[in-house]
CSV table of C-alpha atoms and ligand atoms in Angstrom, one decimal:
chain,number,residue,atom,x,y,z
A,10,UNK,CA,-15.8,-15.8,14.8
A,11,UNK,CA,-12.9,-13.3,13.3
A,12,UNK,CA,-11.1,-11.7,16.2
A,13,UNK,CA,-11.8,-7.9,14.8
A,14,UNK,CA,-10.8,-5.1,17.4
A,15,UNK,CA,-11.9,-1.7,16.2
A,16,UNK,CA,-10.3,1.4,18.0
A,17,UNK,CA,-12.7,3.8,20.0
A,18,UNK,CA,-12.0,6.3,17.2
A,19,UNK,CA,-13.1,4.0,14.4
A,20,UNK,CA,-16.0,2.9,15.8
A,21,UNK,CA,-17.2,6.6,16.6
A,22,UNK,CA,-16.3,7.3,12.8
A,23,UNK,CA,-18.9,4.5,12.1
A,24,UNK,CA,-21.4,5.7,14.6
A,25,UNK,CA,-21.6,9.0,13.2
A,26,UNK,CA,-21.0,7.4,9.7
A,27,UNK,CA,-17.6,9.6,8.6
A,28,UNK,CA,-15.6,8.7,5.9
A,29,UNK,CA,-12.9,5.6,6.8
A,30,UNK,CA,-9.3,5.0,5.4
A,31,UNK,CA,-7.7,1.9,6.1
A,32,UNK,CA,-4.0,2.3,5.8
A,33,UNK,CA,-1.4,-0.4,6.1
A,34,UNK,CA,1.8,-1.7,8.6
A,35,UNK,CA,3.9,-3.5,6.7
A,36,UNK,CA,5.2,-0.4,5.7
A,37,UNK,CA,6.2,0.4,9.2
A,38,UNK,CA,8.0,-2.5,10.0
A,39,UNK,CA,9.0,-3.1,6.9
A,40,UNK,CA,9.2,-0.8,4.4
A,41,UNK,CA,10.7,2.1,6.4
A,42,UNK,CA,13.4,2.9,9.2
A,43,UNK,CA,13.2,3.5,12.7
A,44,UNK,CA,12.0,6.3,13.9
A,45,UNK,CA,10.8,7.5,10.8
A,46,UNK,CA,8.2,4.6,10.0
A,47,UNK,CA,6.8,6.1,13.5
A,48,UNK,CA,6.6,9.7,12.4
A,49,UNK,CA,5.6,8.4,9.0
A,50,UNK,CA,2.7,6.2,10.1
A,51,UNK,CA,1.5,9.3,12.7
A,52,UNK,CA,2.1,11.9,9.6
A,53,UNK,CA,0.2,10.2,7.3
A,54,UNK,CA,-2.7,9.3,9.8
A,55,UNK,CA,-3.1,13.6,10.6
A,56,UNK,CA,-3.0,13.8,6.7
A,57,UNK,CA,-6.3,11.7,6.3
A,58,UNK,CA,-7.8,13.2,9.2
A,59,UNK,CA,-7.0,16.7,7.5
A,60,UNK,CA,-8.4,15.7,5.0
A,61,UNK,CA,-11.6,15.0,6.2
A,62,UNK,CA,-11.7,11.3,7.2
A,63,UNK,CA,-10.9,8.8,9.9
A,64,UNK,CA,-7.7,7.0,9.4
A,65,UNK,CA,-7.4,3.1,10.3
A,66,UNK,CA,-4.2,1.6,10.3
A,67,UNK,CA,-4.5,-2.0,10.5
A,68,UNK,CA,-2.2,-4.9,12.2
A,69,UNK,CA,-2.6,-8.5,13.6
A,70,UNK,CA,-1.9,-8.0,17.8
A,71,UNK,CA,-1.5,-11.4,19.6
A,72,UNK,CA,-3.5,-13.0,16.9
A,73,UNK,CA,-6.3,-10.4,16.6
A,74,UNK,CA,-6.9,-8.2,14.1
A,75,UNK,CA,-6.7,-4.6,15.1
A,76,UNK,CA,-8.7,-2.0,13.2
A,77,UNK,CA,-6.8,1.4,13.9
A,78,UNK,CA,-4.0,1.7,16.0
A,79,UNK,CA,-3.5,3.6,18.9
A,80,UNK,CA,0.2,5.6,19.9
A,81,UNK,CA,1.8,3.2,21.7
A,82,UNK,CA,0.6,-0.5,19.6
A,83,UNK,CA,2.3,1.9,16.1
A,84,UNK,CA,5.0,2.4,18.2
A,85,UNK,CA,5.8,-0.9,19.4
A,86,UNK,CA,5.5,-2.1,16.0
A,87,UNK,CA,7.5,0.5,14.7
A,88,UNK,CA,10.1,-0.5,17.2
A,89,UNK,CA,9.8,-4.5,16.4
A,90,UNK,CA,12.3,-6.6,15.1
A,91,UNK,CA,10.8,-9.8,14.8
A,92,UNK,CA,7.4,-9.0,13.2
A,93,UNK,CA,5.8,-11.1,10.7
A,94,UNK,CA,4.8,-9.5,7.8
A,95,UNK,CA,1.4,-10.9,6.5
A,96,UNK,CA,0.3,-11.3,3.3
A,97,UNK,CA,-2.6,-13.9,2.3
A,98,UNK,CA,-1.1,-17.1,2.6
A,99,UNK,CA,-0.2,-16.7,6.6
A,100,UNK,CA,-2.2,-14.0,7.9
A,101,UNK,CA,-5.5,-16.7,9.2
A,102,UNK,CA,-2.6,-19.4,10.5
A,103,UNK,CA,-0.2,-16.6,12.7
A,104,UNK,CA,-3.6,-14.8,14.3
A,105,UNK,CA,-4.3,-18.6,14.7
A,106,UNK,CA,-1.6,-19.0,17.4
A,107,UNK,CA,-1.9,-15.7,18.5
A,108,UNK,CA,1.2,-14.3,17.3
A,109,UNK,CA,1.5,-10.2,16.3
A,110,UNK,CA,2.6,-9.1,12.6
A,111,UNK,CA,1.8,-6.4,10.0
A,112,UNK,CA,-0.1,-6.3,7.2
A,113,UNK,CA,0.9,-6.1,3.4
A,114,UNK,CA,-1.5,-4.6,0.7
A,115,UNK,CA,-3.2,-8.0,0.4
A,116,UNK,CA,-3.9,-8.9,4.1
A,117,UNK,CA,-4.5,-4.9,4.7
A,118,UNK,CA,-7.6,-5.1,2.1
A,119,UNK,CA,-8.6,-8.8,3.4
A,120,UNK,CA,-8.8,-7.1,6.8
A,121,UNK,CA,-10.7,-3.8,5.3
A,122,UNK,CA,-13.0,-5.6,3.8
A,123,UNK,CA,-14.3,-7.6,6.9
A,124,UNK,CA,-14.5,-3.9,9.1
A,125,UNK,CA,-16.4,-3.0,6.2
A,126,UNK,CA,-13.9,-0.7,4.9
A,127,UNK,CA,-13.7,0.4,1.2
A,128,UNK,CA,-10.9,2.9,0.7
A,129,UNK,CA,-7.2,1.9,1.0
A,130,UNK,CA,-3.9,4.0,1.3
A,131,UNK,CA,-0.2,2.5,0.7
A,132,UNK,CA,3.1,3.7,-1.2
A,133,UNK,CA,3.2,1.3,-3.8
A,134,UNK,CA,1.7,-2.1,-4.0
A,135,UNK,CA,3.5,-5.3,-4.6
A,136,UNK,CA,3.6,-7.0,-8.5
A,137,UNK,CA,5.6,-9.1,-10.4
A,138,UNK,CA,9.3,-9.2,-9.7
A,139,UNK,CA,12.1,-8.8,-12.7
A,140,UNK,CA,12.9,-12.2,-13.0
A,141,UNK,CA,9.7,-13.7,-12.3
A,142,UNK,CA,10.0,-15.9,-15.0
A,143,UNK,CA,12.3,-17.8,-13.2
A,144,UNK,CA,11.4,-16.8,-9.7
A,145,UNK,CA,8.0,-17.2,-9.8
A,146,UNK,CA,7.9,-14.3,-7.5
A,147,UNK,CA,4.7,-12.6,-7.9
A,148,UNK,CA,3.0,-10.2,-5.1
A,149,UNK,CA,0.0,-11.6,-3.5
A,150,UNK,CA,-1.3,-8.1,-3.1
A,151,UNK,CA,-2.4,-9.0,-7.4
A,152,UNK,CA,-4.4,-11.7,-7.0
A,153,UNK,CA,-6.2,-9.8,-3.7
A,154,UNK,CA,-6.8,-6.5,-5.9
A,155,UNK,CA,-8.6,-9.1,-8.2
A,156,UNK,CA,-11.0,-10.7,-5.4
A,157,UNK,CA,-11.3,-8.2,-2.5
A,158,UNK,CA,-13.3,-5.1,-3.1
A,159,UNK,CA,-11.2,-2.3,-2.0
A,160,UNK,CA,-10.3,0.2,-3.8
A,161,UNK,CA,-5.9,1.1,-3.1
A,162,UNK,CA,-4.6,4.4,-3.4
A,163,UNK,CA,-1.0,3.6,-4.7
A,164,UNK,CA,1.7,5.8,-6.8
A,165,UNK,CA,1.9,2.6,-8.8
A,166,UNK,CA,4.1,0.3,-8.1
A,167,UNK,CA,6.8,-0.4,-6.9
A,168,UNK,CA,10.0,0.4,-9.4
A,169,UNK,CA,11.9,-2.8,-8.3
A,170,UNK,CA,9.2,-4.4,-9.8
A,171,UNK,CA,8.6,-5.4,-13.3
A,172,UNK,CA,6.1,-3.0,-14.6
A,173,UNK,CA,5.1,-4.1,-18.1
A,174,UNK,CA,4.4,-7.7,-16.7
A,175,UNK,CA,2.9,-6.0,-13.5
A,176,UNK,CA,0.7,-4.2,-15.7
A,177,UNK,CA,0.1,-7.0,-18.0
A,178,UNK,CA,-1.2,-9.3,-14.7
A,179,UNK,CA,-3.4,-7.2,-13.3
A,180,UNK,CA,-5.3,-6.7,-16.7
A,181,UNK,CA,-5.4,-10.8,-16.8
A,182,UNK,CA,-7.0,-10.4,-13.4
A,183,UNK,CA,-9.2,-7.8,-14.3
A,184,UNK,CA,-8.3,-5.4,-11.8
A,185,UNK,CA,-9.4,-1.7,-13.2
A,186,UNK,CA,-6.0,0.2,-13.1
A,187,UNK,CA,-7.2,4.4,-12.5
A,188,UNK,CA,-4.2,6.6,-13.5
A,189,UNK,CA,-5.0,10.0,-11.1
A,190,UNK,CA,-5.5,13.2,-13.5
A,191,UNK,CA,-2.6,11.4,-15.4
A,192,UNK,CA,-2.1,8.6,-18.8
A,193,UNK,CA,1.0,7.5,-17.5
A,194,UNK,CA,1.5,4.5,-15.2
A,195,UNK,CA,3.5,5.9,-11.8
A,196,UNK,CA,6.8,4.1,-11.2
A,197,UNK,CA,6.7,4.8,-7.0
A,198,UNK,CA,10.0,7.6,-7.1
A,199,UNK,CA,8.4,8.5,-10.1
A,200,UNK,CA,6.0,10.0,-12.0
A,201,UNK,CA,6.3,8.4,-15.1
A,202,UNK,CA,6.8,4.8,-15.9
A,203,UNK,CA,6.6,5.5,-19.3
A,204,UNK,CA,4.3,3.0,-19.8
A,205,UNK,CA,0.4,3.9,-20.7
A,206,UNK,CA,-2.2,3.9,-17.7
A,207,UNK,CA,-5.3,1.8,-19.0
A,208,UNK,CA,-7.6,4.4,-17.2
A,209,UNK,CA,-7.7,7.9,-15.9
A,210,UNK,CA,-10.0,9.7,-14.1
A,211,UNK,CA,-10.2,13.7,-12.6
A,212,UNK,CA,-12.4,13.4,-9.4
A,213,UNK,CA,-13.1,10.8,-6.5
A,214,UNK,CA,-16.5,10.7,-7.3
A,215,UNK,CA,-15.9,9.2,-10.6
A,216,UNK,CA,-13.6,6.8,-8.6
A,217,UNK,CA,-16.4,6.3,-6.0
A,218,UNK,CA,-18.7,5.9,-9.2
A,219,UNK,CA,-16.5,3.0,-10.7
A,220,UNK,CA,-16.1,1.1,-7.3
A,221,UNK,CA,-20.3,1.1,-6.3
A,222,UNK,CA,-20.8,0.6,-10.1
A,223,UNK,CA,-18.4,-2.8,-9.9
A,224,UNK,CA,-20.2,-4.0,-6.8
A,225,UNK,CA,-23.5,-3.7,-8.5
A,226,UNK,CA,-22.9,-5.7,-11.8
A,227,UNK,CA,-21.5,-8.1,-9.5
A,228,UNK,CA,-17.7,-7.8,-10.5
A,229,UNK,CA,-15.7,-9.1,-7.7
A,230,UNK,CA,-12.7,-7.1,-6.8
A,231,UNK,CA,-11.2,-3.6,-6.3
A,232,UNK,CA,-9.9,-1.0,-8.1
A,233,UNK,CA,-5.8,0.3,-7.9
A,234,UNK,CA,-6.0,3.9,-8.0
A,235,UNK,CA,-2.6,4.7,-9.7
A,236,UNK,CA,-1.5,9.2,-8.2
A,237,UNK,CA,1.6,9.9,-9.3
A,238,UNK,CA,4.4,11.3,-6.8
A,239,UNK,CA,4.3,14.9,-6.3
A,240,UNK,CA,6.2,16.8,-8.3
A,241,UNK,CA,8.8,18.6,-5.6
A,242,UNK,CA,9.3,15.4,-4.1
A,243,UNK,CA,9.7,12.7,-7.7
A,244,UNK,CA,13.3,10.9,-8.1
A,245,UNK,CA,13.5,11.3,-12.2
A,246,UNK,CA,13.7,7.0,-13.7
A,247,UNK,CA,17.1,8.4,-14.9
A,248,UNK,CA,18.6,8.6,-11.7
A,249,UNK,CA,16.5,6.1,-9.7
A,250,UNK,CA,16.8,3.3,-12.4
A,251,UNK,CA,20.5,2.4,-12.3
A,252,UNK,CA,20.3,2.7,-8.5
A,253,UNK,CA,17.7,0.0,-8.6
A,254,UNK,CA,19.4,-2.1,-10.9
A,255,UNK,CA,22.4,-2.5,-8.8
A,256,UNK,CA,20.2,-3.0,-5.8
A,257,UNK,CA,18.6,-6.3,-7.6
A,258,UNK,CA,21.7,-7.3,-8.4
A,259,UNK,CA,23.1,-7.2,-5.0
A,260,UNK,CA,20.1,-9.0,-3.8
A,261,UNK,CA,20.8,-11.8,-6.7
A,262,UNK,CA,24.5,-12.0,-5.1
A,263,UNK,CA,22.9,-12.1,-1.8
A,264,UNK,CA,20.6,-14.8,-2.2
A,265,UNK,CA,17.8,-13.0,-0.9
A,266,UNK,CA,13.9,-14.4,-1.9
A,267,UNK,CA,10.4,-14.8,-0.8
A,268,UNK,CA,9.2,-11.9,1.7
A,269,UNK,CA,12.6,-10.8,2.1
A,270,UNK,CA,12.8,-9.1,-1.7
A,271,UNK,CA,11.0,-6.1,-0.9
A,272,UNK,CA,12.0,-5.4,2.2
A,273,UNK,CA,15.6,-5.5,0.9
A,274,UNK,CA,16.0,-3.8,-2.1
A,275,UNK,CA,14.1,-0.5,-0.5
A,276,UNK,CA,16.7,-0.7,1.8
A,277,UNK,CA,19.2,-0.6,-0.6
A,278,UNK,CA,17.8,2.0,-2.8
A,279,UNK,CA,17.5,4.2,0.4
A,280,UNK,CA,20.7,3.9,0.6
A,281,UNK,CA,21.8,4.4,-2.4
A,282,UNK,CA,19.9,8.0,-2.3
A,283,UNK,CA,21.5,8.8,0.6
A,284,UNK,CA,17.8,9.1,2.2
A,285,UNK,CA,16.3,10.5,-1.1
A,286,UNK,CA,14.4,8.0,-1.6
A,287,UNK,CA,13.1,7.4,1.9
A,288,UNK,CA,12.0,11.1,2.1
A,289,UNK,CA,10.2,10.7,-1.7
A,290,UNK,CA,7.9,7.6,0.2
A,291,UNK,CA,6.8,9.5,2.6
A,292,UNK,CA,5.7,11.6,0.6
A,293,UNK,CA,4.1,9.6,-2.0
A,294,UNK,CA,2.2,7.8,1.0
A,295,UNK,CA,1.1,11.1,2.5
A,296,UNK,CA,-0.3,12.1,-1.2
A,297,UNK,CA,-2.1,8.9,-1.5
A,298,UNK,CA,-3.5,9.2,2.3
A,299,UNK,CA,-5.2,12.5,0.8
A,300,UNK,CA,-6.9,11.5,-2.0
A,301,UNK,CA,-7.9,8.1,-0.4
A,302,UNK,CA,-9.7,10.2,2.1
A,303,UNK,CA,-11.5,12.1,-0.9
A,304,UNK,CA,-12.7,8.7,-2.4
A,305,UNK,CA,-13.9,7.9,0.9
A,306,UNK,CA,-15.8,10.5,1.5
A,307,UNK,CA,-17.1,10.6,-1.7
A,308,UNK,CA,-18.5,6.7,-1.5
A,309,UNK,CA,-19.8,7.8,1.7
A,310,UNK,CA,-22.2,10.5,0.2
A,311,UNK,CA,-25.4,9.7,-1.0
A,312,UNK,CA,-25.0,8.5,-4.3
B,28,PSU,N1,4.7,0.2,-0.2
B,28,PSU,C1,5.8,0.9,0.4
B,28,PSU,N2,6.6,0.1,1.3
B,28,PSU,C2,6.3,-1.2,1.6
B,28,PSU,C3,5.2,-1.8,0.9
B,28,PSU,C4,4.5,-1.1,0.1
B,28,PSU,O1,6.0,2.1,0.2
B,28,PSU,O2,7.0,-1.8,2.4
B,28,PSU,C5,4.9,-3.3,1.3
B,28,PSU,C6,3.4,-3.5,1.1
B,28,PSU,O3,2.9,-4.0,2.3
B,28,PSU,C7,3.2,-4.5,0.0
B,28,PSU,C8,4.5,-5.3,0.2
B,28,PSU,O4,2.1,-5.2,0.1
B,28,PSU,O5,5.5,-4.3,0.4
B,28,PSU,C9,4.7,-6.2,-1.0
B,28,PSU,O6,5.6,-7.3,-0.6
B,28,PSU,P1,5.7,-8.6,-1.5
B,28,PSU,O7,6.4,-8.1,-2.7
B,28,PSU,O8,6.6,-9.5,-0.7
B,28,PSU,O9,4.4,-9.1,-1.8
B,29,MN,MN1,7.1,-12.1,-3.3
């Protein structure tokens, strides 16, 4: 038996079957700072509900999984140190000795999947790292896209990542990449990677479409829905590139690897913007929490 706690307001979305949205923790203890991964994680959770679904945010507590968080569990592990931050490879053996940590894009969709959740929200997932060919460092959250069936609301990824060969694995993996109303890869801060989107599509029913359609023919996997930052809010690649070059850099100097990588070099890049950056996720996030909740309920209607 999976330990699986749903919240009293997930299951009464289920009961009355309204539209779910899982969203994600890592991002909270990881991805932003204190206290704004709190007002983040609360912002972005009123933006789903806003927009017409029932948000789940999603986190291993004392070895259980919890589906949908209340206050006080987001902000204790908004206020956490020590958390683990679970991808894949660890999330089974921690809950196995009953120890708390947040989820990434990959154990976020495994745990989706088993509340029967279809419809993901996050910033920007995880890929393959410059350097890779040398590191070996390539996000789990790839290799999940191409086995879980979940479809992730993302403004791309990541720009700390490398993009080509991010792009390049997912096609190997046969993960559907959706650019949102746009035929340009998103690069997070960005609108533009400047590289080509494989796909595009103009409404969440054509999304909701694509992801039954999958299931159907027997395709295993999920889809990475790829919305562009809002405009008001986008760092242009001509300012936010050198930034994150020097940010690698310092991470090379600093010996930093494994989990740590990500983790760090946001960091550094919000510091670098002076907060710029950090105010451009939340916004990204919040964008993707919207139209995640249009996919949902569009895959709950009647097809
Ligand atoms: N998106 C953000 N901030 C984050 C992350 C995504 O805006 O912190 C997290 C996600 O949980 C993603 C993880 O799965 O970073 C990728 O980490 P890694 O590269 O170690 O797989
Ligand atoms: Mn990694």
């Amino acid at each position: 038996m999976v330990p699986i706690v749903k919240s009293p307001a997930v299951l009464a979305a289920e009961q009355a079957n309204l539209p779910l949205v899982a969203l994600e923790s890592t991002i909270v203890t990881h991805g932003l700072p204190w206290p704004r991964n709190l007002e983040t994680a609360l912002l972005v959770e009123e933006t789903v509900r806003a927009a017409g679904a029932i948000p789940a945010t999603i986190a291993v507590l004392r070895g259980q999984i919890h589906i949908g968080l209340d206050r006080d569990q987001l902000e204790a592990l908004a206020q956490a140190t020590e958390v683990h931050k679970l991808s894949r490879a660890d999330l089974a053996a921690r809950m196995a000795i009953g120890q708390d940590g947040s989820t990434t894009v990959a154990a976020t969709m495994i745990c989706a999947r088993l509340a029967g959740i279809e419809v993901f929200a996050t910033g920007g997932i995880g890929g393959v790292h410059r350097g890779a060919e040398a590191s070996f460092d390539i996000s789990a959250d790839l290799d999940e896209l191409a086995q879980t069936p979940v479809t992730v609301v993302s403004a791309g990824a990541k720009a700390i990542l490398d993009l080509p060969k991010t792009l390049e694995a997912l096609e190997t993996r046969g993960v559907p990449v959706i650019g949102w109303r746009t035929d340009m890869f998103p690069a997070f801060w960005s609108r533009s990677s400047g590289l080509a989107c494989p796909l595009r599509m103009e409404t969440p029913e054509e999304v909701a479409r694509a992801h039954r359609l999958r299931a159907a023919m027997g395709i295993p996997g999920g889809q990475l829905v790829a919305n562009p930052i809002p405009d008001a809010h986008e760092i242009p690649r001509g300012v936010i590139g050198p930034l994150v070059d020097a940010a690698l850099k310092t991470a090379e100097e600093a010996g930093i690897s494994g989990k740590d990588v990500t983790p760090y070099l946001l960091e550094r890049v919000l510091e670098a913007t002076e907060g710029r950056s950090l105010e451009a996720n939340i916004a990204l996030v919040q964008n993707n929490a919207r139209l995640a909740a249009g996919i949902a309920a569009a895959l709950a209607a009647p097809s």
